[in-house]
Short mmCIF file of C-alpha atoms in Angstrom, two decimals:
data_model
loop_
_atom_site.label_atom_id
_atom_site.label_comp_id
_atom_site.label_asym_id
_atom_site.label_seq_id
_atom_site.Cartn_x
_atom_site.Cartn_y
_atom_site.Cartn_z
CA MET A 1 -0.24 0.12 -0.11
CA THR A 2 1.26 3.31 -0.71
CA LYS A 3 0.16 6.86 0.99
CA ASN A 4 -0.06 9.41 -0.67
CA LEU A 5 0.26 12.75 0.69
CA PRO A 6 -1.80 15.51 0.23
CA ALA A 7 -1.21 17.30 -3.21
CA GLY A 8 -0.51 20.74 -1.51
CA ARG A 9 1.66 18.18 0.44
CA GLN A 10 3.16 17.01 -3.06
CA GLN A 11 4.78 20.18 -4.50
CA GLU A 12 6.97 20.71 -1.09
CA ALA A 13 7.54 16.26 -1.08
CA ASN A 14 9.09 17.08 -5.16
CA THR A 15 11.45 20.32 -3.85
CA HIS A 16 12.42 19.55 -0.24
CA LEU A 17 14.67 16.53 0.89
CA VAL A 18 12.89 15.20 4.18
CA VAL A 19 9.58 15.58 4.44
CA LEU A 20 7.35 14.44 7.56
CA ASP A 21 3.33 15.11 7.18
CA LYS A 22 0.82 14.86 10.25
CA VAL A 23 3.19 12.26 11.69
CA ASN A 24 2.09 10.31 14.97
CA LYS A 25 3.36 7.92 17.71
CA HIS A 26 2.68 6.93 20.72
CA TYR A 27 4.60 5.27 23.48
CA GLY A 28 1.59 3.65 25.61
CA ARG A 29 -1.26 6.04 26.69
CA LEU A 30 1.78 8.19 25.52
CA HIS A 31 1.37 10.94 23.03
CA VAL A 32 4.45 11.54 22.25
CA LEU A 33 4.06 12.68 18.01
CA GLN A 34 0.75 14.42 17.30
CA ASP A 35 0.27 15.41 13.79
CA ILE A 36 4.81 16.39 13.16
CA ASP A 37 4.71 18.81 9.49
CA LEU A 38 8.49 19.21 8.99
CA ALA A 39 9.81 19.74 5.92
CA VAL A 40 13.79 20.06 5.17
CA SER A 41 15.12 21.29 2.39
CA ARG A 42 18.57 20.43 0.12
CA GLY A 43 21.65 22.47 1.85
CA GLU A 44 19.25 23.42 5.10
CA VAL A 45 20.11 23.38 9.06
CA VAL A 46 17.30 22.65 10.75
CA VAL A 47 17.62 22.60 14.76
CA LEU A 48 15.29 21.28 16.82
CA ILE A 49 14.99 22.18 20.43
CA GLY A 50 13.02 22.00 23.22
CA PRO A 51 12.51 20.71 26.64
CA SER A 52 13.48 16.89 27.73
CA GLY A 53 10.31 14.99 27.21
CA SER A 54 9.61 16.90 24.24
CA GLY A 55 9.87 14.57 21.33
CA LYS A 56 12.36 15.74 19.33
CA SER A 57 14.90 12.61 19.71
CA THR A 58 12.22 10.71 18.87
CA LEU A 59 11.39 13.01 15.43
CA CYS A 60 14.95 12.95 14.62
CA ARG A 61 14.70 8.85 15.78
CA THR A 62 12.18 8.47 13.62
CA ILE A 63 13.91 9.68 9.79
CA ASN A 64 15.21 6.78 9.63
CA ARG A 65 13.20 4.13 11.59
CA LEU A 66 14.91 4.09 14.78
CA GLU A 67 11.70 4.36 15.81
CA THR A 68 8.18 3.53 14.53
CA ILE A 69 5.49 5.50 13.67
CA ASP A 70 1.84 5.21 13.96
CA SER A 71 0.54 6.99 11.02
CA GLY A 72 2.01 10.40 8.51
CA ILE A 73 4.10 9.82 6.53
CA ILE A 74 7.84 10.80 5.70
CA MET A 75 9.47 11.08 3.04
CA ILE A 76 13.21 11.59 1.70
CA ASP A 77 13.68 12.92 -1.47
CA GLY A 78 10.79 12.81 -2.76
CA THR A 79 10.67 8.61 -1.38
CA PRO A 80 8.37 7.34 0.67
CA MET A 81 10.50 5.73 4.25
CA PRO A 82 9.63 2.29 3.55
CA SER A 83 8.74 0.25 6.62
CA GLU A 84 10.98 -2.76 6.62
CA GLY A 85 13.80 -4.78 4.24
CA ARG A 86 16.05 -4.23 1.58
CA GLN A 87 14.24 -0.44 0.29
CA LEU A 88 14.79 0.23 4.68
CA ALA A 89 18.48 -0.49 4.38
CA ARG A 90 18.51 2.11 1.18
CA LEU A 91 17.22 4.80 1.89
CA ARG A 92 18.68 4.64 5.48
CA ALA A 93 22.19 4.04 3.50
CA GLU A 94 21.25 7.93 2.14
CA VAL A 95 20.54 9.93 5.72
CA GLY A 96 23.79 10.10 8.12
CA MET A 97 22.79 9.24 12.43
CA VAL A 98 24.90 10.71 15.20
CA PHE A 99 23.66 9.45 18.25
CA GLN A 100 24.09 10.96 21.61
CA GLY A 101 26.28 8.10 22.63
CA PHE A 102 28.34 8.26 20.25
CA ASN A 103 27.76 4.06 19.51
CA LEU A 104 31.20 3.01 17.79
CA PHE A 105 31.89 -0.52 17.72
CA ALA A 106 33.92 -1.63 19.47
CA HIS A 107 35.85 -4.27 17.68
CA LYS A 108 36.84 -3.05 15.60
CA THR A 109 39.57 0.86 14.96
CA VAL A 110 38.71 3.41 14.36
CA LEU A 111 39.56 3.15 10.71
CA GLU A 112 37.53 0.34 10.70
CA ASN A 113 33.80 2.23 11.50
CA VAL A 114 34.27 4.24 9.45
CA THR A 115 34.96 2.38 6.59
CA ILE A 116 32.93 -0.97 6.84
CA ALA A 117 29.33 0.00 5.61
CA PRO A 118 30.84 1.96 2.61
CA VAL A 119 32.65 -1.49 1.88
CA LYS A 120 29.39 -3.76 2.95
CA VAL A 121 26.52 -1.22 2.35
CA LEU A 122 28.42 0.50 -0.53
CA LYS A 123 29.71 -2.60 -1.88
CA GLN A 124 33.25 0.14 -2.20
CA ASP A 125 36.08 -0.87 -3.11
CA ARG A 126 38.41 -1.47 0.02
CA LYS A 127 40.76 0.42 -0.72
CA ALA A 128 39.32 3.67 -2.01
CA ALA A 129 37.14 3.91 1.35
CA GLU A 130 40.24 3.41 3.91
CA GLN A 131 41.86 6.01 1.52
CA ARG A 132 38.17 7.99 1.93
CA ALA A 133 37.98 7.37 5.61
CA ARG A 134 41.75 8.93 6.08
CA GLU A 135 40.56 11.49 4.32
CA LEU A 136 37.30 11.84 6.54
CA LEU A 137 39.35 11.90 9.59
CA ASP A 138 41.87 14.52 8.84
CA ARG A 139 38.98 16.52 7.72
CA VAL A 140 37.85 16.34 11.41
CA GLY A 141 41.00 16.83 12.81
CA ILE A 142 41.80 12.35 14.59
CA ALA A 143 43.33 11.94 11.43
CA SER A 144 46.46 10.40 13.34
CA GLN A 145 44.02 8.18 15.77
CA ALA A 146 42.68 6.10 12.64
CA ASP A 147 43.95 2.51 14.02
CA LYS A 148 43.12 2.78 17.79
CA TYR A 149 40.47 1.67 19.46
CA PRO A 150 37.37 3.19 20.35
CA ALA A 151 38.23 2.58 23.34
CA GLN A 152 40.96 4.39 23.48
CA LEU A 153 40.22 7.72 22.35
CA SER A 154 38.20 11.02 24.08
CA GLY A 155 34.28 11.85 23.91
CA GLY A 156 34.99 14.56 21.11
CA GLN A 157 37.32 12.09 19.77
CA GLN A 158 35.35 9.57 19.57
CA GLN A 159 31.91 11.40 18.41
CA ARG A 160 34.32 13.29 16.16
CA VAL A 161 34.78 10.07 14.04
CA ALA A 162 31.39 8.69 14.46
CA ILE A 163 30.94 12.31 12.59
CA ALA A 164 32.93 10.68 9.55
CA ARG A 165 31.39 7.20 9.72
CA ALA A 166 28.16 9.83 8.82
CA LEU A 167 29.80 11.20 6.54
CA ALA A 168 32.01 8.33 4.11
CA MET A 169 28.32 6.79 2.69
CA ASP A 170 28.06 10.27 1.35
CA PRO A 171 24.45 11.07 2.77
CA LYS A 172 21.89 13.44 1.77
CA VAL A 173 20.96 14.90 5.14
CA ILE A 174 22.58 14.08 8.99
CA LEU A 175 20.77 13.60 12.41
CA PHE A 176 22.49 14.65 14.96
CA ASP A 177 20.28 13.45 18.60
CA GLU A 178 22.04 15.54 20.84
CA PRO A 179 25.09 14.80 19.53
CA THR A 180 26.69 17.08 23.05
CA SER A 181 25.27 15.97 25.52
CA ALA A 182 27.25 13.48 26.63
CA LEU A 183 30.78 14.82 25.88
CA ASP A 184 32.44 16.98 29.53
CA PRO A 185 32.61 21.04 29.11
CA GLU A 186 35.65 21.23 27.28
CA MET A 187 34.76 18.63 24.42
CA VAL A 188 32.06 20.35 23.45
CA ASN A 189 33.69 22.92 21.42
CA GLU A 190 35.61 20.23 19.69
CA VAL A 191 32.75 18.57 17.91
CA LEU A 192 30.30 22.15 17.38
CA ASP A 193 33.43 22.53 15.39
CA VAL A 194 33.32 19.46 12.89
CA MET A 195 29.43 20.42 12.82
CA THR A 196 29.52 24.76 12.06
CA SER A 197 32.21 24.21 9.06
CA LEU A 198 29.87 20.52 8.08
CA ALA A 199 26.36 23.95 7.87
CA ARG A 200 29.24 26.23 6.22
CA ASP A 201 29.59 23.09 3.68
CA GLY A 202 26.42 22.94 2.94
CA MET A 203 24.95 19.44 4.33
CA THR A 204 21.55 19.28 4.92
CA MET A 205 21.07 18.59 8.81
CA LEU A 206 18.65 18.65 11.69
CA VAL A 207 19.93 18.38 15.67
CA VAL A 208 18.80 17.31 18.06
CA THR A 209 21.19 19.34 20.47
CA HIS A 210 20.15 22.18 23.27
CA GLU A 211 22.90 24.07 22.92
CA MET A 212 21.81 27.22 21.83
CA GLY A 213 26.16 29.24 21.01
CA PHE A 214 25.35 26.85 17.94
CA ALA A 215 22.09 26.85 17.00
CA ARG A 216 22.24 30.91 16.51
CA ARG A 217 25.85 30.61 14.84
CA ALA A 218 24.35 27.20 12.47
CA ALA A 219 20.98 26.78 11.76
CA ASP A 220 18.67 28.39 9.08
CA ARG A 221 15.74 27.26 11.01
CA VAL A 222 15.05 26.97 14.49
CA VAL A 223 12.31 23.69 15.56
CA PHE A 224 11.14 24.45 19.30
CA MET A 225 9.05 21.22 20.42
CA ALA A 226 7.44 21.56 23.24
CA ASP A 227 4.99 18.24 23.80
CA GLY A 228 4.63 16.02 21.29
CA GLN A 229 4.06 19.42 18.48
CA ILE A 230 5.57 21.38 17.31
CA VAL A 231 5.46 24.69 18.71
CA GLU A 232 7.11 27.61 16.22
CA GLN A 233 9.86 27.26 14.08
CA ASN A 234 11.76 30.48 12.72
CA SER A 235 15.40 31.76 11.69
CA PRO A 236 17.64 31.53 14.91
CA ASP A 237 17.81 35.35 15.38
CA ALA A 238 14.06 36.19 15.63
CA PHE A 239 13.53 32.79 18.00
CA PHE A 240 16.02 33.70 20.13
CA SER A 241 15.39 37.34 20.82
CA HIS A 242 10.43 37.05 19.56
CA PRO A 243 9.53 34.22 21.04
CA ARG A 244 6.02 34.07 19.83
CA SER A 245 4.20 31.89 21.38
CA GLU A 246 4.31 31.07 25.31
CA ARG A 247 5.87 28.11 25.95
CA ALA A 248 8.78 28.99 24.28
CA LYS A 249 9.01 32.31 26.69
CA SER A 250 9.22 30.20 29.45
CA PHE A 251 11.89 28.18 28.50
CA LEU A 252 14.20 30.80 26.72
CA ASP A 253 13.87 32.09 30.38
CA LYS A 254 15.15 29.01 32.16
CA ILE A 255 17.72 28.43 29.58
CA LEU A 256 18.92 31.81 29.26
CA THR A 257 19.04 33.37 32.31
CA HIS A 258 22.67 32.18 33.91
CA MET B 1 48.58 -51.11 36.59
CA ASP B 2 49.61 -53.44 34.58
CA ALA B 3 46.06 -53.84 32.67
CA LEU B 4 46.10 -49.80 31.36
CA ILE B 5 50.08 -50.87 30.42
CA VAL B 6 48.46 -53.57 27.86
CA GLU B 7 45.92 -51.89 27.04
CA ARG B 8 47.09 -48.78 25.94
CA GLY B 9 46.93 -48.88 22.86
CA THR B 10 43.02 -49.97 23.54
CA ILE B 11 42.87 -46.84 25.28
CA LEU B 12 44.66 -44.53 22.60
CA ALA B 13 42.02 -45.21 20.76
CA ALA B 14 38.91 -45.01 22.93
CA PHE B 15 39.84 -41.34 23.83
CA TRP B 16 40.69 -40.60 20.16
CA MET B 17 37.34 -41.64 19.83
CA THR B 18 36.32 -39.35 22.51
CA LEU B 19 37.91 -36.10 20.55
CA ARG B 20 36.48 -36.78 17.90
CA LEU B 21 33.55 -37.20 19.22
CA THR B 22 34.56 -33.67 21.17
CA VAL B 23 35.53 -32.09 18.03
CA PHE B 24 32.76 -32.71 15.68
CA SER B 25 29.70 -31.63 17.84
CA ALA B 26 31.65 -28.70 19.70
CA LEU B 27 31.81 -27.36 15.45
CA GLY B 28 27.97 -28.15 15.30
CA SER B 29 26.81 -26.76 18.47
CA LEU B 30 28.24 -24.01 17.83
CA THR B 31 27.10 -23.29 14.20
CA LEU B 32 23.09 -24.28 15.32
CA GLY B 33 24.43 -22.32 18.26
CA THR B 34 24.35 -19.35 16.62
CA VAL B 35 22.26 -20.28 14.18
CA LEU B 36 19.50 -20.27 16.84
CA ALA B 37 21.27 -17.97 19.03
CA GLY B 38 19.98 -15.61 15.24
CA MET B 39 17.13 -16.19 14.91
CA ARG B 40 16.07 -15.64 18.71
CA VAL B 41 17.24 -12.54 18.43
CA SER B 42 16.02 -12.02 15.06
CA PRO B 43 13.56 -9.02 13.83
CA LEU B 44 10.66 -12.40 13.19
CA PRO B 45 8.56 -13.48 15.12
CA VAL B 46 7.95 -16.99 14.17
CA LEU B 47 11.92 -17.61 14.06
CA ARG B 48 12.64 -16.41 17.59
CA ALA B 49 8.98 -18.94 18.60
CA ALA B 50 11.02 -21.67 16.66
CA ALA B 51 14.05 -21.02 18.61
CA ARG B 52 13.13 -20.69 21.93
CA ALA B 53 10.87 -23.57 21.96
CA TYR B 54 13.84 -25.65 20.14
CA VAL B 55 16.09 -24.41 23.03
CA THR B 56 13.80 -25.14 25.78
CA LEU B 57 12.66 -29.49 24.69
CA ALA B 58 16.44 -29.62 24.09
CA ARG B 59 17.22 -27.95 27.37
CA ASN B 60 14.89 -30.15 29.43
CA THR B 61 15.37 -33.41 28.10
CA PRO B 62 17.95 -35.40 29.87
CA LEU B 63 21.21 -36.38 26.65
CA THR B 64 19.98 -39.93 27.72
CA LEU B 65 16.84 -40.15 26.00
CA ILE B 66 18.61 -37.48 23.13
CA LEU B 67 21.16 -40.19 21.80
CA LEU B 68 18.49 -43.01 22.92
CA PHE B 69 16.20 -41.12 20.07
CA THR B 70 18.96 -40.53 17.66
CA SER B 71 19.82 -43.81 17.36
CA LEU B 72 16.55 -45.59 18.28
CA GLY B 73 14.28 -42.97 17.07
CA VAL B 74 16.96 -41.83 13.62
CA GLY B 75 18.79 -44.17 12.79
CA ALA B 76 17.37 -47.40 12.66
CA ASN B 77 13.55 -46.48 13.31
CA LEU B 78 13.17 -43.70 10.31
CA GLY B 79 16.31 -44.85 8.64
CA VAL B 80 19.15 -41.83 8.78
CA GLU B 81 21.99 -43.69 7.10
CA PHE B 82 25.66 -41.62 7.27
CA SER B 83 27.63 -44.48 6.51
CA ASP B 84 27.49 -47.87 5.13
CA ARG B 85 29.47 -49.14 8.78
CA VAL B 86 27.78 -49.61 11.32
CA ASP B 87 30.69 -48.06 13.91
CA THR B 88 31.04 -44.83 11.37
CA ASN B 89 26.61 -44.64 10.87
CA ASN B 90 26.68 -44.97 15.13
CA PHE B 91 29.03 -41.94 15.27
CA TRP B 92 27.80 -39.32 12.10
CA LEU B 93 24.23 -40.50 14.68
CA ALA B 94 26.31 -40.03 18.26
CA VAL B 95 27.49 -36.06 16.71
CA VAL B 96 23.82 -35.18 15.83
CA GLY B 97 22.54 -35.91 18.90
CA LEU B 98 24.94 -34.47 21.36
CA THR B 99 24.86 -31.12 18.80
CA ALA B 100 20.66 -31.43 18.78
CA TYR B 101 21.67 -30.81 22.25
CA THR B 102 24.37 -28.66 23.21
CA SER B 103 23.85 -26.06 20.37
CA ALA B 104 20.87 -25.13 22.87
CA PHE B 105 23.06 -24.03 25.76
CA VAL B 106 25.74 -22.70 22.79
CA CYS B 107 22.50 -20.93 21.80
CA GLU B 108 21.61 -19.03 25.50
CA ALA B 109 25.70 -18.64 26.21
CA LEU B 110 25.78 -16.35 23.36
CA ARG B 111 22.57 -14.67 23.70
CA ALA B 112 24.15 -14.02 27.13
CA GLY B 113 26.96 -12.70 25.22
CA ILE B 114 24.92 -10.35 22.66
CA ASN B 115 22.95 -8.89 25.51
CA THR B 116 26.34 -7.93 27.00
CA VAL B 117 26.51 -5.28 23.42
CA PRO B 118 25.10 -2.11 23.51
CA LEU B 119 22.53 -1.35 21.56
CA GLY B 120 23.32 1.72 20.01
CA GLN B 121 25.23 0.14 17.91
CA THR B 122 23.19 -2.02 16.74
CA GLU B 123 21.88 0.80 16.00
CA ALA B 124 24.36 2.86 14.86
CA ALA B 125 25.01 -0.69 12.02
CA ARG B 126 21.66 -0.39 11.19
CA ALA B 127 21.21 3.34 11.17
CA ALA B 128 24.12 2.89 7.31
CA GLY B 129 21.87 0.05 5.89
CA LEU B 130 23.18 -2.35 7.23
CA SER B 131 21.01 -5.99 7.53
CA PHE B 132 19.99 -7.41 10.45
CA VAL B 133 21.66 -9.79 9.07
CA GLN B 134 25.34 -8.26 8.72
CA THR B 135 24.57 -6.22 11.77
CA LEU B 136 25.30 -9.88 13.22
CA ARG B 137 27.64 -11.31 11.61
CA LEU B 138 29.79 -7.45 12.04
CA ILE B 139 29.42 -6.25 14.78
CA VAL B 140 26.75 -8.22 16.83
CA LEU B 141 28.27 -11.69 17.38
CA PRO B 142 32.01 -10.59 17.43
CA GLN B 143 31.73 -8.98 20.41
CA ALA B 144 29.40 -11.48 22.09
CA PHE B 145 31.25 -13.79 21.76
CA ARG B 146 34.59 -12.74 23.12
CA ALA B 147 32.12 -11.88 25.84
CA VAL B 148 31.09 -15.84 26.90
CA ILE B 149 34.82 -17.12 26.40
CA MET B 150 34.68 -18.16 29.26
CA PRO B 151 30.74 -20.04 29.71
CA LEU B 152 32.11 -21.52 26.37
CA GLY B 153 34.35 -22.88 27.23
CA SER B 154 32.65 -24.80 30.41
CA ILE B 155 30.42 -25.89 27.41
CA LEU B 156 32.58 -28.15 25.60
CA ILE B 157 34.11 -29.18 29.49
CA ALA B 158 30.75 -30.58 29.80
CA LEU B 159 30.89 -31.71 26.73
CA THR B 160 34.41 -34.45 26.35
CA LYS B 161 32.52 -35.77 29.50
CA ASN B 162 28.81 -35.70 28.09
CA THR B 163 30.33 -37.61 25.53
CA THR B 164 30.27 -41.11 27.62
CA ILE B 165 27.00 -40.93 27.43
CA ALA B 166 27.09 -41.70 23.47
CA LEU B 167 28.20 -45.17 24.86
CA VAL B 168 23.88 -46.08 24.39
CA ALA B 169 24.21 -45.24 20.69
CA GLY B 170 26.74 -47.71 20.43
CA VAL B 171 29.75 -45.47 19.98
CA ALA B 172 33.01 -47.18 21.56
CA GLU B 173 34.22 -44.47 23.20
CA ALA B 174 36.15 -44.46 26.65
CA SER B 175 33.73 -45.53 29.24
CA VAL B 176 32.63 -48.03 26.67
CA ARG B 177 36.76 -49.16 27.51
CA MET B 178 36.17 -48.86 30.61
CA ARG B 179 33.71 -50.66 31.23
CA GLU B 180 34.91 -53.88 28.90
CA MET B 181 38.69 -53.41 30.67
CA ILE B 182 36.72 -53.97 34.35
CA GLU B 183 35.29 -56.97 33.77
CA VAL B 184 38.36 -58.09 32.62
CA TYR B 185 41.03 -57.15 35.19
CA GLY B 186 38.19 -57.16 38.20
CA ASP B 187 41.21 -57.18 40.43
CA GLN B 188 42.74 -53.12 39.45
CA VAL B 189 39.41 -51.81 39.49
CA ILE B 190 40.64 -48.61 41.15
CA GLN B 191 43.58 -47.59 39.13
CA ILE B 192 41.97 -48.19 35.84
CA PHE B 193 39.45 -46.57 37.27
CA LEU B 194 42.20 -43.56 37.73
CA GLY B 195 43.75 -44.00 34.86
CA PHE B 196 40.40 -42.87 32.88
CA ALA B 197 39.54 -40.45 34.98
CA ALA B 198 43.13 -38.87 34.38
CA GLY B 199 42.67 -39.19 30.70
CA PHE B 200 39.30 -36.92 31.07
CA VAL B 201 41.60 -34.71 33.11
CA VAL B 202 44.35 -34.06 30.78
CA LEU B 203 41.52 -34.23 28.01
CA CYS B 204 39.48 -31.46 30.22
CA LEU B 205 42.08 -29.23 31.43
CA PRO B 206 44.22 -27.88 28.68
CA THR B 207 40.53 -26.90 27.65
CA GLY B 208 39.77 -24.63 30.10
CA LEU B 209 43.17 -22.42 30.52
CA PHE B 210 42.94 -21.94 26.62
CA PHE B 211 39.81 -20.80 27.15
CA GLY B 212 40.43 -18.44 30.16
CA TRP B 213 43.77 -18.09 27.65
CA LEU B 214 41.77 -16.33 25.59
CA SER B 215 38.90 -15.04 27.28
CA ARG B 216 41.49 -12.05 28.29
CA ARG B 217 43.16 -11.83 24.94
CA LEU B 218 40.86 -10.66 22.91
CA GLU B 219 38.14 -9.20 25.57
CA VAL B 220 36.68 -5.66 24.23
CA ALA B 221 37.87 -2.84 26.20
CA ARG B 222 34.84 0.01 26.14
#
């Protein structure tokens, strides 16, 4: 069964890389995502912010179907996200993901972490994949750590490996699920710097974060979520200086007073 | 000591049989146990249920019954033959029975190992487009095996000793020869017993030491 988008949003699906239409999800009786509509265009950097439990991480994870949805449509580059099987794997390969907990493969070296998916999923030649991996590790500033294991690296270094691992698949979009929340404070910036440079290079990014500085600096658009709904969205400047909703005002008051 | 020295050829041949039973059953159980463990964590409920049912049945049935079933049921009644020679046929039927039994334990040990691999790594692998089988083979199982090397060693030691039950399937392994010798050399029962016990210690002790060493060597740092 192929579900179709409403006529008004079909146009959007053709021009936007990621489109969510009326996405709903429940955890038991908790309605964590309520009629979410969102469209991310090519090269756009969208930052998702909101209080804990607002559903922003869940939303991020539904986009490559690490979380299933109850209803609605999610489209990546004009293709609806399939529910399982080969097509799902193929579409996931086009969507990079960077996790809060890094999730590097503990038994593989840094270099192997970066090359495994290109070699096994995209069937790239191993030598070529390794060369590209070294370039990417150089780009995120950890070329010298290529032969170490994840446990031998600091959190900031591990997260940069995870970013290189995502980039190695040449994804159309990268999802960042609170990429700096598990880091010691002094390592946050090294990761944000890499992300900022990616944003500047035109990578399409959806970032769930509590780093308001990053949102101001790198985002094209800020999406504010609360209680499973998108409450408001705006350019970073407009959002941070003139939030329209009471919910956003009280959220910003709480986090920006210090 | 006379009996052990006089019959050393027979004894060595008997332990050689024990060793062969152990090695082939170990390889079989490792393979089947891995497949079962994969089924137990698969996204398909049918496969999960089938593996769970198998493990429950195999683990809760006495090995003697399983070996009698493979030798009389599968062999004699259903007519499954691996070879024209009776002893070769019995050997493989015993391997099938030992494998059927031991793989249930291998499966459960491996499943415990799978549970030590953080879920996030599976998510990262799936998010990169690796299939379920690729994720299992490349990411989860290599780490799961390393986490359960010690319990797998214990299972192998248990298997080595369990091969003695292959006597019910008509395989002349060490315990069969021991019983025969006790009948012939009635005055040396203690010596014969100690001799065979020493044989099993010689087989099992290095296994335990080797797996302990392997476990420390292959430990995955997290």
